[in-house]
JSON list of C-alpha atoms in Angstrom, two decimals:
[
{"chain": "A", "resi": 1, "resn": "UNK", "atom": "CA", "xyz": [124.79, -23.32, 186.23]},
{"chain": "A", "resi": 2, "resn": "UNK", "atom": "CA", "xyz": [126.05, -20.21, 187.18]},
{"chain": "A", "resi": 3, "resn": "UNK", "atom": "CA", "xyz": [126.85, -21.06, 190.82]},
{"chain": "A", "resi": 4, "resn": "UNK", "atom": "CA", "xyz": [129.19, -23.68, 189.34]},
{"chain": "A", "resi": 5, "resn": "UNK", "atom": "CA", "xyz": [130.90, -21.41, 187.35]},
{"chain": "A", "resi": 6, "resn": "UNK", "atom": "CA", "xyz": [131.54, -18.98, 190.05]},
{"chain": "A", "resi": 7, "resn": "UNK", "atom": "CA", "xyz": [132.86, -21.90, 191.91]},
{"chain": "A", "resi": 8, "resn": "UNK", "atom": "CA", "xyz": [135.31, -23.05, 189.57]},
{"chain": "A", "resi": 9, "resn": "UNK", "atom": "CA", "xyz": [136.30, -19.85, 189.63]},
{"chain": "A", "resi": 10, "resn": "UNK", "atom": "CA", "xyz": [137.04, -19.89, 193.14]},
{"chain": "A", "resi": 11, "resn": "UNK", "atom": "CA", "xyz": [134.08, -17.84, 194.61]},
{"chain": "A", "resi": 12, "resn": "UNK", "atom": "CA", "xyz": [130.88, -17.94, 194.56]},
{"chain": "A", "resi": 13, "resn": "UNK", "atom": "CA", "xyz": [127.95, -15.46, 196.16]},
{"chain": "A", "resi": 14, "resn": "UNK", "atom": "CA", "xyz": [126.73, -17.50, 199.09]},
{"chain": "A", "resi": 15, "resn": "UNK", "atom": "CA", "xyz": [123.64, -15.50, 200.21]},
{"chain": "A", "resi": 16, "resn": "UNK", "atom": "CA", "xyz": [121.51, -13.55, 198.08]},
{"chain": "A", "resi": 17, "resn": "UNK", "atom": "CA", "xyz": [121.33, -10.08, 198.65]},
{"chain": "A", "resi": 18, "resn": "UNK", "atom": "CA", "xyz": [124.87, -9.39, 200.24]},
{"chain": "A", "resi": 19, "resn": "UNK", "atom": "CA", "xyz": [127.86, -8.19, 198.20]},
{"chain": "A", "resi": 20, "resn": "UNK", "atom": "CA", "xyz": [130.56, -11.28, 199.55]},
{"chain": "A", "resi": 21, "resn": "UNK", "atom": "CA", "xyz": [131.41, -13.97, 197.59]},
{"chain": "A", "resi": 22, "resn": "UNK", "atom": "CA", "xyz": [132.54, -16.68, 199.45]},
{"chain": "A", "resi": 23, "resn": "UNK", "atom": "CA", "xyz": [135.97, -18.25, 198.85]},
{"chain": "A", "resi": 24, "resn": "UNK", "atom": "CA", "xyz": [136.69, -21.97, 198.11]},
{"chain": "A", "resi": 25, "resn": "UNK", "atom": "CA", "xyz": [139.45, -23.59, 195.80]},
{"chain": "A", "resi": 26, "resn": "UNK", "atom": "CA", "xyz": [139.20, -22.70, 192.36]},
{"chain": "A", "resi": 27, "resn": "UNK", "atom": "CA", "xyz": [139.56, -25.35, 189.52]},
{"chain": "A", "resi": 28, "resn": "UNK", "atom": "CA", "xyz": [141.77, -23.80, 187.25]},
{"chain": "A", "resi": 29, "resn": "UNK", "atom": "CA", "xyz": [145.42, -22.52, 187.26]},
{"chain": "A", "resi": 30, "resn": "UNK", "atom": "CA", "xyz": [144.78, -19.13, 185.48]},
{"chain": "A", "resi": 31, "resn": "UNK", "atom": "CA", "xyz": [141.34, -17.29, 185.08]},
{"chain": "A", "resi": 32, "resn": "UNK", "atom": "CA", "xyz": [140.27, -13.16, 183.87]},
{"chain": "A", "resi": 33, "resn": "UNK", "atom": "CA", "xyz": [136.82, -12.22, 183.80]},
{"chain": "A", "resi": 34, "resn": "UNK", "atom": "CA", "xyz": [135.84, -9.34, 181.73]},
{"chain": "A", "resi": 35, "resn": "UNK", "atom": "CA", "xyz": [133.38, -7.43, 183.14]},
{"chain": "A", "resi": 36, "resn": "UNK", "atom": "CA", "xyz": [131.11, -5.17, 181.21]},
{"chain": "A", "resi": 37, "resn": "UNK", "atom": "CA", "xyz": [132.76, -1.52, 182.81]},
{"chain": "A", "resi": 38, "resn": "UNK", "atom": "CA", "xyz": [136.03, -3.25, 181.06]},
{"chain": "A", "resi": 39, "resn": "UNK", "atom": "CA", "xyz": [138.10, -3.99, 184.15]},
{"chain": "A", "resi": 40, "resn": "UNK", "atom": "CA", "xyz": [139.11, -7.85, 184.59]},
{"chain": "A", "resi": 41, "resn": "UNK", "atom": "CA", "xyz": [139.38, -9.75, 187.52]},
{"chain": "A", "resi": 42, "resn": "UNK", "atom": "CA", "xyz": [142.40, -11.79, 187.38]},
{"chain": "A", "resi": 43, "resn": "UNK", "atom": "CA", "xyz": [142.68, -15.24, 189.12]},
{"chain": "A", "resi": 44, "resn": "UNK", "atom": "CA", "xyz": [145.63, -17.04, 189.81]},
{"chain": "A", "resi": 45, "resn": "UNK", "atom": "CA", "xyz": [146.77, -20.36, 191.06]},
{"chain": "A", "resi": 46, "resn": "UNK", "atom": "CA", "xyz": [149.52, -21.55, 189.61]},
{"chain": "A", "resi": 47, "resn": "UNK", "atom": "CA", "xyz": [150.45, -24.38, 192.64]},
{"chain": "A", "resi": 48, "resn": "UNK", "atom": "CA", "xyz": [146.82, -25.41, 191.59]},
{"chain": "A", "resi": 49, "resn": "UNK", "atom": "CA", "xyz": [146.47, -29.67, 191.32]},
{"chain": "A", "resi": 50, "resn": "UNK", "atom": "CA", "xyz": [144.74, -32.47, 192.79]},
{"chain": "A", "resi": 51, "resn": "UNK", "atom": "CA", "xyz": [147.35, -32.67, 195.51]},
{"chain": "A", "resi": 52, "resn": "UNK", "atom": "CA", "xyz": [147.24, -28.64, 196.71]},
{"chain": "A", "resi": 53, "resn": "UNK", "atom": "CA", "xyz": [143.76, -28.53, 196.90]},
{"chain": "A", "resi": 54, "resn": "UNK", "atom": "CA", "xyz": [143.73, -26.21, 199.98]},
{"chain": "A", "resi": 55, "resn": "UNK", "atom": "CA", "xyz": [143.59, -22.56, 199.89]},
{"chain": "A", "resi": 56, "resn": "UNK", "atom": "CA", "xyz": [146.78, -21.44, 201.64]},
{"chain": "A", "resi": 57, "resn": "UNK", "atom": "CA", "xyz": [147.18, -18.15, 201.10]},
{"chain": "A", "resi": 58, "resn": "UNK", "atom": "CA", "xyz": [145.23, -15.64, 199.19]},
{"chain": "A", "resi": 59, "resn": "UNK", "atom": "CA", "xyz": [145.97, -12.17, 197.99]},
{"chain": "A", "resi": 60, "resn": "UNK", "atom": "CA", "xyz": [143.86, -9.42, 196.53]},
{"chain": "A", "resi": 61, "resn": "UNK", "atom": "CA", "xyz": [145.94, -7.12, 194.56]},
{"chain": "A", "resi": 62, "resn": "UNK", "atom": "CA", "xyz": [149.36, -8.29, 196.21]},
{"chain": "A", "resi": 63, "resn": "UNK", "atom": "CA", "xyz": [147.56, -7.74, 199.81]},
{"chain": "A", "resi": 64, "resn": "UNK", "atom": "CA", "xyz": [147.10, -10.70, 201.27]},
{"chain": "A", "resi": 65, "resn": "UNK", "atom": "CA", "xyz": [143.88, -11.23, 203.39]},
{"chain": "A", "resi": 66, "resn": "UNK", "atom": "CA", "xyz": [142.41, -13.94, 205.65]},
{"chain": "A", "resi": 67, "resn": "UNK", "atom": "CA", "xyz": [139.41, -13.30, 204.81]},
{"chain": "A", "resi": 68, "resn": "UNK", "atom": "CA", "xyz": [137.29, -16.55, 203.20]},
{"chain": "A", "resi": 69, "resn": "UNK", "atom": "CA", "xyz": [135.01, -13.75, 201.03]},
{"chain": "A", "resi": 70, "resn": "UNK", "atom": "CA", "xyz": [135.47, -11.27, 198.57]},
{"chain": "A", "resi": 71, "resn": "UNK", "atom": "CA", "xyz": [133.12, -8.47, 197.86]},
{"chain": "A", "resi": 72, "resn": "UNK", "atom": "CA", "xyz": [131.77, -7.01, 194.89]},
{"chain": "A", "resi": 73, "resn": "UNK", "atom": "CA", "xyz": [133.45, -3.69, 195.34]},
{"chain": "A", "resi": 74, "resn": "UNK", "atom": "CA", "xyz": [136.39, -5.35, 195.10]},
{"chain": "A", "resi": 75, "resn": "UNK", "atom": "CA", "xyz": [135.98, -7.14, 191.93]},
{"chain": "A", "resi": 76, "resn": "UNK", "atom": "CA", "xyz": [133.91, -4.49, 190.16]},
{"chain": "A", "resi": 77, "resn": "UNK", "atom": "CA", "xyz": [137.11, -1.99, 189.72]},
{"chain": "A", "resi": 78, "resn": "UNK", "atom": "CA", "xyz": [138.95, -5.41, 188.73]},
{"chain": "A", "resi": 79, "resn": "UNK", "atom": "CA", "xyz": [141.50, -7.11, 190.80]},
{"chain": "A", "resi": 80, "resn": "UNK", "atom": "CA", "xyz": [144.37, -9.49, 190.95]},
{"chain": "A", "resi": 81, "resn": "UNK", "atom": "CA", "xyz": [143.14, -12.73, 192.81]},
{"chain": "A", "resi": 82, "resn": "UNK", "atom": "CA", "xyz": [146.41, -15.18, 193.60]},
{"chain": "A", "resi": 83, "resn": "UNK", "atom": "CA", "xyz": [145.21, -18.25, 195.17]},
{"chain": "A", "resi": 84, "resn": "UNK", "atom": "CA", "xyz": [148.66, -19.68, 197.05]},
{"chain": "A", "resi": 85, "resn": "UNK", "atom": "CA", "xyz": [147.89, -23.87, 197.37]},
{"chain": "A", "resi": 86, "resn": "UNK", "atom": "CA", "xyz": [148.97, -26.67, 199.21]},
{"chain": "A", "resi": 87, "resn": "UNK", "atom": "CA", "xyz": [148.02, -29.79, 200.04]},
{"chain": "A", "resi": 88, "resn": "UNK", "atom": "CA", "xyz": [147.05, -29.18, 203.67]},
{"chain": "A", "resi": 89, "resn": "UNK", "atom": "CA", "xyz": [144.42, -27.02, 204.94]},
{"chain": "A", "resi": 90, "resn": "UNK", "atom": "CA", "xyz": [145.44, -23.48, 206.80]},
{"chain": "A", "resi": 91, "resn": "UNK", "atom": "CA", "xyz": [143.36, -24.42, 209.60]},
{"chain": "A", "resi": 92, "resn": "UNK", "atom": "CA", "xyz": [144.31, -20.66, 211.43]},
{"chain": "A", "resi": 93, "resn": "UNK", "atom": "CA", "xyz": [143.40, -18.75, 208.04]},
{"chain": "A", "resi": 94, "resn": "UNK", "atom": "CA", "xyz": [140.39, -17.48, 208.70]},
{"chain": "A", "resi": 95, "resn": "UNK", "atom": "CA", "xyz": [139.36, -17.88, 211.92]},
{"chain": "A", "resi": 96, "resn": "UNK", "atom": "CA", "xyz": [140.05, -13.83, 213.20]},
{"chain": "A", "resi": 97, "resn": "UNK", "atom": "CA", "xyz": [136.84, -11.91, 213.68]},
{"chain": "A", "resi": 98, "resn": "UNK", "atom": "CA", "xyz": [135.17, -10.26, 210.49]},
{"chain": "A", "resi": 99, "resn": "UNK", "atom": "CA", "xyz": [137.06, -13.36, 208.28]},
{"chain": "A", "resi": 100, "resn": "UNK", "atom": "CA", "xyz": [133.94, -15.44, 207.59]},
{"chain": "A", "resi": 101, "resn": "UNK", "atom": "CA", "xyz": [131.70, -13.95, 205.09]},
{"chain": "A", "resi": 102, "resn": "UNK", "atom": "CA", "xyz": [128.17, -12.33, 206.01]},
{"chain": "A", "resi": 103, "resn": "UNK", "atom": "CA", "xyz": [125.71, -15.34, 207.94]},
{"chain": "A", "resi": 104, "resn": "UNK", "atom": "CA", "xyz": [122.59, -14.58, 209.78]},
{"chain": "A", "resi": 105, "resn": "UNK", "atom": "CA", "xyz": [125.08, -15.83, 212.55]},
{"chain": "A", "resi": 106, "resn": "UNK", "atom": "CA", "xyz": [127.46, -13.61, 212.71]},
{"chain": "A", "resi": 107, "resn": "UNK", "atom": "CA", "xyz": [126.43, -9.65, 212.29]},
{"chain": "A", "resi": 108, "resn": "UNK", "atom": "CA", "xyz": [126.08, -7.84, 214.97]},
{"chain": "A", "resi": 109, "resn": "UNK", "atom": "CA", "xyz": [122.32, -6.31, 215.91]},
{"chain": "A", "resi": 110, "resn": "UNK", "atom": "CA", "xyz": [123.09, -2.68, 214.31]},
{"chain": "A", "resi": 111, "resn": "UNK", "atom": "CA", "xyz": [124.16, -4.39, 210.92]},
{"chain": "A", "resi": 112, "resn": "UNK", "atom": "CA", "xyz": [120.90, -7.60, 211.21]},
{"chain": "A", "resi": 113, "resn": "UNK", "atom": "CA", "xyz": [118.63, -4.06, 211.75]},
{"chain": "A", "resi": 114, "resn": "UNK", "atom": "CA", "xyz": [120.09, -2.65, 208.42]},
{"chain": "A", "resi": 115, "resn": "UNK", "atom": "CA", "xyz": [119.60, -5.90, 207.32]},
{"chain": "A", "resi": 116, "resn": "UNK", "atom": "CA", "xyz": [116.24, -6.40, 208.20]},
{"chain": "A", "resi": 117, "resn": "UNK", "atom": "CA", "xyz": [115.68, -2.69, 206.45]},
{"chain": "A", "resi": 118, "resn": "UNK", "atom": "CA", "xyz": [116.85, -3.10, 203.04]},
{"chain": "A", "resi": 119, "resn": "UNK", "atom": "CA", "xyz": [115.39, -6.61, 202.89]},
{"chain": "A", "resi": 120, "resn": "UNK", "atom": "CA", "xyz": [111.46, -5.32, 203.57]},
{"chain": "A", "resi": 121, "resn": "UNK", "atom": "CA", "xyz": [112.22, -2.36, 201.62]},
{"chain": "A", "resi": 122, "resn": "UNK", "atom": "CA", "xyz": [113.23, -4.79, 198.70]},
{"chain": "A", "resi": 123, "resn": "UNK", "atom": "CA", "xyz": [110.24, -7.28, 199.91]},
{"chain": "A", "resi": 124, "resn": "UNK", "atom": "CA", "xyz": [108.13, -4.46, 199.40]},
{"chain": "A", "resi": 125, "resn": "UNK", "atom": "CA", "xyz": [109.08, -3.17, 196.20]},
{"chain": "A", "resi": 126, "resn": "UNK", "atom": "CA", "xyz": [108.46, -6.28, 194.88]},
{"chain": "A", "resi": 127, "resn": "UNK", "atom": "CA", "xyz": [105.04, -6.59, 196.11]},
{"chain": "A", "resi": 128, "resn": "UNK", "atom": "CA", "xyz": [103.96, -3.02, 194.49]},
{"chain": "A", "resi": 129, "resn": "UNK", "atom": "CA", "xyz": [105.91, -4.50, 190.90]},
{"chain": "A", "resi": 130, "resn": "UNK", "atom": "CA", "xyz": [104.22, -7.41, 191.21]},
{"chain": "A", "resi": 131, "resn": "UNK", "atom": "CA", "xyz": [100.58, -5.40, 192.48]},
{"chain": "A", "resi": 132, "resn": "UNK", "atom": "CA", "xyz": [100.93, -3.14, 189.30]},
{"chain": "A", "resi": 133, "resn": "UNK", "atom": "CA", "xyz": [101.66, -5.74, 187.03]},
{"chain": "A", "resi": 134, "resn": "UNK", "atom": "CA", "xyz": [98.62, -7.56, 188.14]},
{"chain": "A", "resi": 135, "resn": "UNK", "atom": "CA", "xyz": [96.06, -4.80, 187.90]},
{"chain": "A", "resi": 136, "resn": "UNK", "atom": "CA", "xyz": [97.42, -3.79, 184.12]},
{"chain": "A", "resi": 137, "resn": "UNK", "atom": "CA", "xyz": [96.52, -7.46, 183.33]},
{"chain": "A", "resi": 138, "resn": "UNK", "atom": "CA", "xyz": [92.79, -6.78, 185.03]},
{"chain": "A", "resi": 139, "resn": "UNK", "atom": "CA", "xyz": [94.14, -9.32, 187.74]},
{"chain": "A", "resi": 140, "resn": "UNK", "atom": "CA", "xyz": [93.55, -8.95, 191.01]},
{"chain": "A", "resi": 141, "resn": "UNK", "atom": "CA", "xyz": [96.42, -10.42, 193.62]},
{"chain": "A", "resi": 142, "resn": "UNK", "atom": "CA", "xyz": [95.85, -12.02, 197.21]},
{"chain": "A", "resi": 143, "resn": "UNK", "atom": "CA", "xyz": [96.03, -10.06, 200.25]},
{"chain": "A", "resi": 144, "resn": "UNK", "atom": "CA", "xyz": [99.71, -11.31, 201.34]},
{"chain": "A", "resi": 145, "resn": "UNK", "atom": "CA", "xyz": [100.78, -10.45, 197.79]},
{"chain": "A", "resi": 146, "resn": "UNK", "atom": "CA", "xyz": [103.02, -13.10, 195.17]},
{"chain": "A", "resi": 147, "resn": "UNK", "atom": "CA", "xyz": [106.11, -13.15, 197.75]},
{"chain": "A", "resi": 148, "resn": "UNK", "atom": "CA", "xyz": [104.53, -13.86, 200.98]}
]
């Protein structure tokens, strides 16, 4: 599956509909994804074995970040991914403010409203698509529409 791929990779997109990709320990030693604007994201772990399974360090184009996410903007204009293992976890990597990737948690109420925004404005273009699509096939839909 896809999310398994992503995984092995390293990352994966935890929530649909947000641009982070969460961080975990990726399978390989050495990784590049070509992506279809023909930049490549690099990944790199060359301490990676069963023994340094821990993410220890991580840097994004030779900045290295606490962060446990990565985000799409990132990625999309390529980037260098070095994954520094060990065998024990950084239990104080991470845990500053604004580390942890996006959660229903952990936004403040400005960013949930945005939230909130783009999601019903998504919620209901996909009820008009799916309205439309339905009346060119002479069907006629319930009054919550397909998604609700």
């Amino acid at each position: 599956s896809a999310w398994y791929v992503f995984s092995a990779l390293g990352f994966y997109p935890v929530c649909p509909g947000s641009d982070e990709y969460a961080v975990g320990s990726p399978l390989f030693r050495k990784a590049a994804i070509h992506l279809e604007n023909g930049q490549t994201v690099e990944i790199d772990a060359p301490q990676n074995c069963a023994e340094n399974r821990y993410v220890g360090r991580m840097t994004v184009d030779g900045k290295v970040t606490g962060k446990t996410f990565l985000e799409y903007g990132e990625l999309l204009g390529g980037a260098k991914i070095a994954f520094g293992m060990q065998p024990e976890p950084d239990k104080d990597r991470g845990a500053k403010p604004g580390d942890a990737p996006y959660s229903g948690c952990n936004i403040d109420q400005r960013e949930r409203k945005k939230q909130q925004g783009q999601a019903a404005a998504f919620y209901s273009r996909a009820c008009q698509q799916q309205m439309r699509r339905a009346a060119s096939l002479g069907q006629q839909m319930p009054a919550r529409g397909v998604l609700g």
